[in-house]
Amino acid sequence: MGEPGGGIANGILGTLTIAGLAMAGGIPLAVMSGIYLAEYGRGKFASIVRFAVDMLAGVPSIIMGIFGYVFWVLPMKRFSAWAGAAALAMIFIPVVVRTTEEMLRTVPQSVREAALALGIERWKTTLFITVRTATAGIVTGILLAMARIVGETAPLLFTALGNQFWQSGLDQPIAAIPLQVFNYAISPYDDWHDKAWAGAVVLIGMVLLISAGARYFTRVKK
Amino acid sequence: MENALKVKDLSAWFGEHQVLKNIAMDIRRNSVTSVMGPSGCGKSTFIRCLNRMHDLTPGFRVSGDVLFDGRNIYSEKIDPVLLRRKVGMVFQQPNPFPRMSAFENVAVGLKFNGKKRSRSEMAEVVEKSLRMAALWDELKDHLDRPGTSLSGGQQQRLCIARALAVEPEVLLMDEPCSALDPVSTAKIEELIEDLSDKYTIVVVTHNMQQAGRISDFVAFFLLGDLVEMDRAAKIFTNPADKRTEEYITGRFG
């Protein structure tokens, strides 16, 4: 151990895979929930949903890892990309639900009224006019939540586990940059420490890129 | 001349608070009817009852009939969405859709009302609507500009064009000039006169001069009551009710 070689390419691919899966499942669910809360959610059920989402958003990320372990890893009897993605989605979803809801609330009531007065059905008004008006904000919320899950380590410890090799399937353990940084950093080898630093730089670079993307979407059009 | 809308015994409540009391009114087809009165008299609430804009307001309740084409718009058989395509509305604050070009703003009603139209048909309707709203000449080379980048007066005419594009029969206008300067106001007033050849127009205003300039008929509201309604000339020269006279002579309100 400690000889030259190794690297984090499998981790980059793994992180993109898990985050991608988490977002593919999380975006529709979270955005639809946000739309429900902002546009239709009145009464008891909505306030229960809102409270549950706030609770979820405050749950420590290690707990989400345990959640993934209990509900995905144990039943499947193996660590997997799916389990990692599920744990990350649990962090991703509440953030996006609340930003979507808040962004939709910033859309003036006059916009909804104008659409209604044109004889546009309510669901079309919501989907094609209200949501469209708030798209920049919603996309920004999604990107910021993505930046957050890309860097999460704790939820992946008991779910994705990490993998020293290229991934061999979504139902198998998978590498992720934060896990690699952690493993390289606690090793006794200088060469591995260098790789931990490199992994950290790559991770920061990814977060920076995503944040820049978020800035791009919220830029003021001239 | 026949009536476009016939209001019978209309009362409305926000929660426990009654804002309209047994209103009865006939609105003549292809004429301009002004609804005039001091703030809080229920005039905005009243015209919003004419296309069921209150449907989504929690706690709002209405009783009585509003007949449009002989049918009560509050009956269960009426689809409010279809009703609003026939009874359009222009609001106090110009409210073009943000993040849509001027063209899209005018086309949006057609785009979402079910019928498929080709691009050229769409362009035709947009041009026709903008011409009717006296905005075509100013805007024809800038149709891709965001609707919200226009001046206030242009935005309001854009909103009128947007309402006209779905070919309504009635156009409700809720203080359409109160956020505009005098020049823009004059343009909108001129527009209202032109449009009244083809459309039935109901305008809410608290501006008596404006009501006098544009209206065929004037209805005077006070504290949720319809005090009187008559031809504009009659209301302003020889009102039947003392309260109307006091209002138009500026002794209160």
PDB file of N, CA and C in Angstrom, chain A residues 12-52:
ATOM      1  N   ILE A  12     -15.066  10.881  -9.035  1.00  0.00           N
ATOM      2  CA  ILE A  12     -15.798  11.946  -9.752  1.00  0.00           C
ATOM      3  C   ILE A  12     -17.022  11.347 -10.432  1.00  0.00           C
ATOM      4  N   LEU A  13     -16.777  10.241 -11.140  1.00  0.00           N
ATOM      5  CA  LEU A  13     -17.897   9.594 -11.834  1.00  0.00           C
ATOM      6  C   LEU A  13     -18.946   9.122 -10.832  1.00  0.00           C
ATOM      7  N   GLY A  14     -18.451   8.555  -9.712  1.00  0.00           N
ATOM      8  CA  GLY A  14     -19.381   8.057  -8.691  1.00  0.00           C
ATOM      9  C   GLY A  14     -20.222   9.163  -8.092  1.00  0.00           C
ATOM     10  N   THR A  15     -19.580  10.286  -7.751  1.00  0.00           N
ATOM     11  CA  THR A  15     -20.320  11.420  -7.185  1.00  0.00           C
ATOM     12  C   THR A  15     -21.377  11.917  -8.164  1.00  0.00           C
ATOM     13  N   LEU A  16     -20.960  12.042  -9.434  1.00  0.00           N
ATOM     14  CA  LEU A  16     -21.938  12.496 -10.437  1.00  0.00           C
ATOM     15  C   LEU A  16     -23.085  11.507 -10.554  1.00  0.00           C
ATOM     16  N   THR A  17     -22.765  10.211 -10.464  1.00  0.00           N
ATOM     17  CA  THR A  17     -23.812   9.189 -10.580  1.00  0.00           C
ATOM     18  C   THR A  17     -24.805   9.282  -9.416  1.00  0.00           C
ATOM     19  N   ILE A  18     -24.263   9.310  -8.197  1.00  0.00           N
ATOM     20  CA  ILE A  18     -25.175   9.321  -7.035  1.00  0.00           C
ATOM     21  C   ILE A  18     -25.984  10.612  -6.990  1.00  0.00           C
ATOM     22  N   ALA A  19     -25.283  11.736  -7.181  1.00  0.00           N
ATOM     23  CA  ALA A  19     -26.003  13.023  -7.142  1.00  0.00           C
ATOM     24  C   ALA A  19     -27.040  13.074  -8.258  1.00  0.00           C
ATOM     25  N   GLY A  20     -26.664  12.544  -9.432  1.00  0.00           N
ATOM     26  CA  GLY A  20     -27.600  12.523 -10.560  1.00  0.00           C
ATOM     27  C   GLY A  20     -28.845  11.718 -10.242  1.00  0.00           C
ATOM     28  N   LEU A  21     -28.632  10.541  -9.648  1.00  0.00           N
ATOM     29  CA  LEU A  21     -29.784   9.707  -9.283  1.00  0.00           C
ATOM     30  C   LEU A  21     -30.658  10.411  -8.248  1.00  0.00           C
ATOM     31  N   ALA A  22     -29.998  10.992  -7.243  1.00  0.00           N
ATOM     32  CA  ALA A  22     -30.742  11.676  -6.179  1.00  0.00           C
ATOM     33  C   ALA A  22     -31.586  12.798  -6.760  1.00  0.00           C
ATOM     34  N   MET A  23     -30.999  13.522  -7.728  1.00  0.00           N
ATOM     35  CA  MET A  23     -31.726  14.649  -8.317  1.00  0.00           C
ATOM     36  C   MET A  23     -32.816  14.183  -9.271  1.00  0.00           C
ATOM     37  N   ALA A  24     -32.534  13.105 -10.011  1.00  0.00           N
ATOM     38  CA  ALA A  24     -33.546  12.605 -10.951  1.00  0.00           C
ATOM     39  C   ALA A  24     -34.809  12.221 -10.192  1.00  0.00           C
ATOM     40  N   GLY A  25     -34.626  11.619  -9.031  1.00  0.00           N
ATOM     41  CA  GLY A  25     -35.797  11.279  -8.234  1.00  0.00           C
ATOM     42  C   GLY A  25     -36.308  12.460  -7.429  1.00  0.00           C
ATOM     43  N   GLY A  26     -35.377  13.276  -6.951  1.00  0.00           N
ATOM     44  CA  GLY A  26     -35.741  14.327  -6.003  1.00  0.00           C
ATOM     45  C   GLY A  26     -36.392  15.541  -6.639  1.00  0.00           C
ATOM     46  N   ILE A  27     -35.937  15.946  -7.835  1.00  0.00           N
ATOM     47  CA  ILE A  27     -36.459  17.190  -8.421  1.00  0.00           C
ATOM     48  C   ILE A  27     -37.970  17.123  -8.664  1.00  0.00           C
ATOM     49  N   PRO A  28     -38.462  16.086  -9.366  1.00  0.00           N
ATOM     50  CA  PRO A  28     -39.916  16.087  -9.600  1.00  0.00           C
ATOM     51  C   PRO A  28     -40.716  16.088  -8.300  1.00  0.00           C
ATOM     52  N   LEU A  29     -40.297  15.247  -7.369  1.00  0.00           N
ATOM     53  CA  LEU A  29     -41.017  15.155  -6.104  1.00  0.00           C
ATOM     54  C   LEU A  29     -40.974  16.485  -5.348  1.00  0.00           C
ATOM     55  N   ALA A  30     -39.764  17.065  -5.272  1.00  0.00           N
ATOM     56  CA  ALA A  30     -39.596  18.284  -4.478  1.00  0.00           C
ATOM     57  C   ALA A  30     -40.304  19.464  -5.136  1.00  0.00           C
ATOM     58  N   VAL A  31     -40.160  19.600  -6.447  1.00  0.00           N
ATOM     59  CA  VAL A  31     -40.779  20.746  -7.115  1.00  0.00           C
ATOM     60  C   VAL A  31     -42.306  20.629  -7.052  1.00  0.00           C
ATOM     61  N   MET A  32     -42.814  19.408  -7.250  1.00  0.00           N
ATOM     62  CA  MET A  32     -44.267  19.250  -7.168  1.00  0.00           C
ATOM     63  C   MET A  32     -44.774  19.535  -5.756  1.00  0.00           C
ATOM     64  N   SER A  33     -44.015  19.095  -4.760  1.00  0.00           N
ATOM     65  CA  SER A  33     -44.428  19.388  -3.379  1.00  0.00           C
ATOM     66  C   SER A  33     -44.411  20.888  -3.122  1.00  0.00           C
ATOM     67  N   GLY A  34     -43.367  21.551  -3.627  1.00  0.00           N
ATOM     68  CA  GLY A  34     -43.276  23.006  -3.455  1.00  0.00           C
ATOM     69  C   GLY A  34     -44.447  23.710  -4.121  1.00  0.00           C
ATOM     70  N   ILE A  35     -44.814  23.251  -5.326  1.00  0.00           N
ATOM     71  CA  ILE A  35     -45.956  23.829  -6.029  1.00  0.00           C
ATOM     72  C   ILE A  35     -47.227  23.605  -5.215  1.00  0.00           C
ATOM     73  N   TYR A  36     -47.366  22.400  -4.702  1.00  0.00           N
ATOM     74  CA  TYR A  36     -48.553  22.107  -3.890  1.00  0.00           C
ATOM     75  C   TYR A  36     -48.631  23.062  -2.702  1.00  0.00           C
ATOM     76  N   LEU A  37     -47.517  23.211  -1.992  1.00  0.00           N
ATOM     77  CA  LEU A  37     -47.537  24.040  -0.782  1.00  0.00           C
ATOM     78  C   LEU A  37     -47.819  25.507  -1.111  1.00  0.00           C
ATOM     79  N   ALA A  38     -47.234  25.996  -2.209  1.00  0.00           N
ATOM     80  CA  ALA A  38     -47.381  27.414  -2.512  1.00  0.00           C
ATOM     81  C   ALA A  38     -48.738  27.729  -3.135  1.00  0.00           C
ATOM     82  N   GLU A  39     -49.218  26.860  -4.016  1.00  0.00           N
ATOM     83  CA  GLU A  39     -50.379  27.227  -4.831  1.00  0.00           C
ATOM     84  C   GLU A  39     -51.689  26.603  -4.345  1.00  0.00           C
ATOM     85  N   TYR A  40     -51.610  25.430  -3.731  1.00  0.00           N
ATOM     86  CA  TYR A  40     -52.847  24.735  -3.387  1.00  0.00           C
ATOM     87  C   TYR A  40     -52.945  24.430  -1.907  1.00  0.00           C
ATOM     88  N   GLY A  41     -51.792  24.482  -1.207  1.00  0.00           N
ATOM     89  CA  GLY A  41     -51.753  23.997   0.157  1.00  0.00           C
ATOM     90  C   GLY A  41     -52.392  24.914   1.176  1.00  0.00           C
ATOM     91  N   ARG A  42     -53.678  24.695   1.447  1.00  0.00           N
ATOM     92  CA  ARG A  42     -54.303  25.392   2.558  1.00  0.00           C
ATOM     93  C   ARG A  42     -54.795  24.312   3.504  1.00  0.00           C
ATOM     94  N   GLY A  43     -54.937  24.658   4.749  1.00  0.00           N
ATOM     95  CA  GLY A  43     -55.541  23.720   5.678  1.00  0.00           C
ATOM     96  C   GLY A  43     -54.524  22.822   6.357  1.00  0.00           C
ATOM     97  N   LYS A  44     -55.075  21.832   7.046  1.00  0.00           N
ATOM     98  CA  LYS A  44     -54.294  21.042   7.975  1.00  0.00           C
ATOM     99  C   LYS A  44     -53.215  20.207   7.280  1.00  0.00           C
ATOM    100  N   PHE A  45     -53.631  19.511   6.202  1.00  0.00           N
ATOM    101  CA  PHE A  45     -52.672  18.623   5.547  1.00  0.00           C
ATOM    102  C   PHE A  45     -51.432  19.385   5.096  1.00  0.00           C
ATOM    103  N   ALA A  46     -51.671  20.557   4.510  1.00  0.00           N
ATOM    104  CA  ALA A  46     -50.540  21.359   4.022  1.00  0.00           C
ATOM    105  C   ALA A  46     -49.622  21.758   5.171  1.00  0.00           C
ATOM    106  N   SER A  47     -50.208  22.119   6.314  1.00  0.00           N
ATOM    107  CA  SER A  47     -49.311  22.547   7.392  1.00  0.00           C
ATOM    108  C   SER A  47     -48.548  21.354   7.962  1.00  0.00           C
ATOM    109  N   ILE A  48     -49.154  20.162   7.902  1.00  0.00           N
ATOM    110  CA  ILE A  48     -48.405  18.965   8.320  1.00  0.00           C
ATOM    111  C   ILE A  48     -47.236  18.721   7.366  1.00  0.00           C
ATOM    112  N   VAL A  49     -47.516  18.829   6.058  1.00  0.00           N
ATOM    113  CA  VAL A  49     -46.453  18.632   5.066  1.00  0.00           C
ATOM    114  C   VAL A  49     -45.334  19.643   5.293  1.00  0.00           C
ATOM    115  N   ARG A  50     -45.729  20.901   5.480  1.00  0.00           N
ATOM    116  CA  ARG A  50     -44.743  21.967   5.650  1.00  0.00           C
ATOM    117  C   ARG A  50     -43.870  21.697   6.886  1.00  0.00           C
ATOM    118  N   PHE A  51     -44.530  21.273   7.968  1.00  0.00           N
ATOM    119  CA  PHE A  51     -43.802  20.970   9.203  1.00  0.00           C
ATOM    120  C   PHE A  51     -42.846  19.796   8.983  1.00  0.00           C
ATOM    121  N   ALA A  52     -43.327  18.762   8.310  1.00  0.00           N
ATOM    122  CA  ALA A  52     -42.495  17.585   8.051  1.00  0.00           C
ATOM    123  C   ALA A  52     -41.275  17.969   7.217  1.00  0.00           C
TER     124      ALA A  52
END
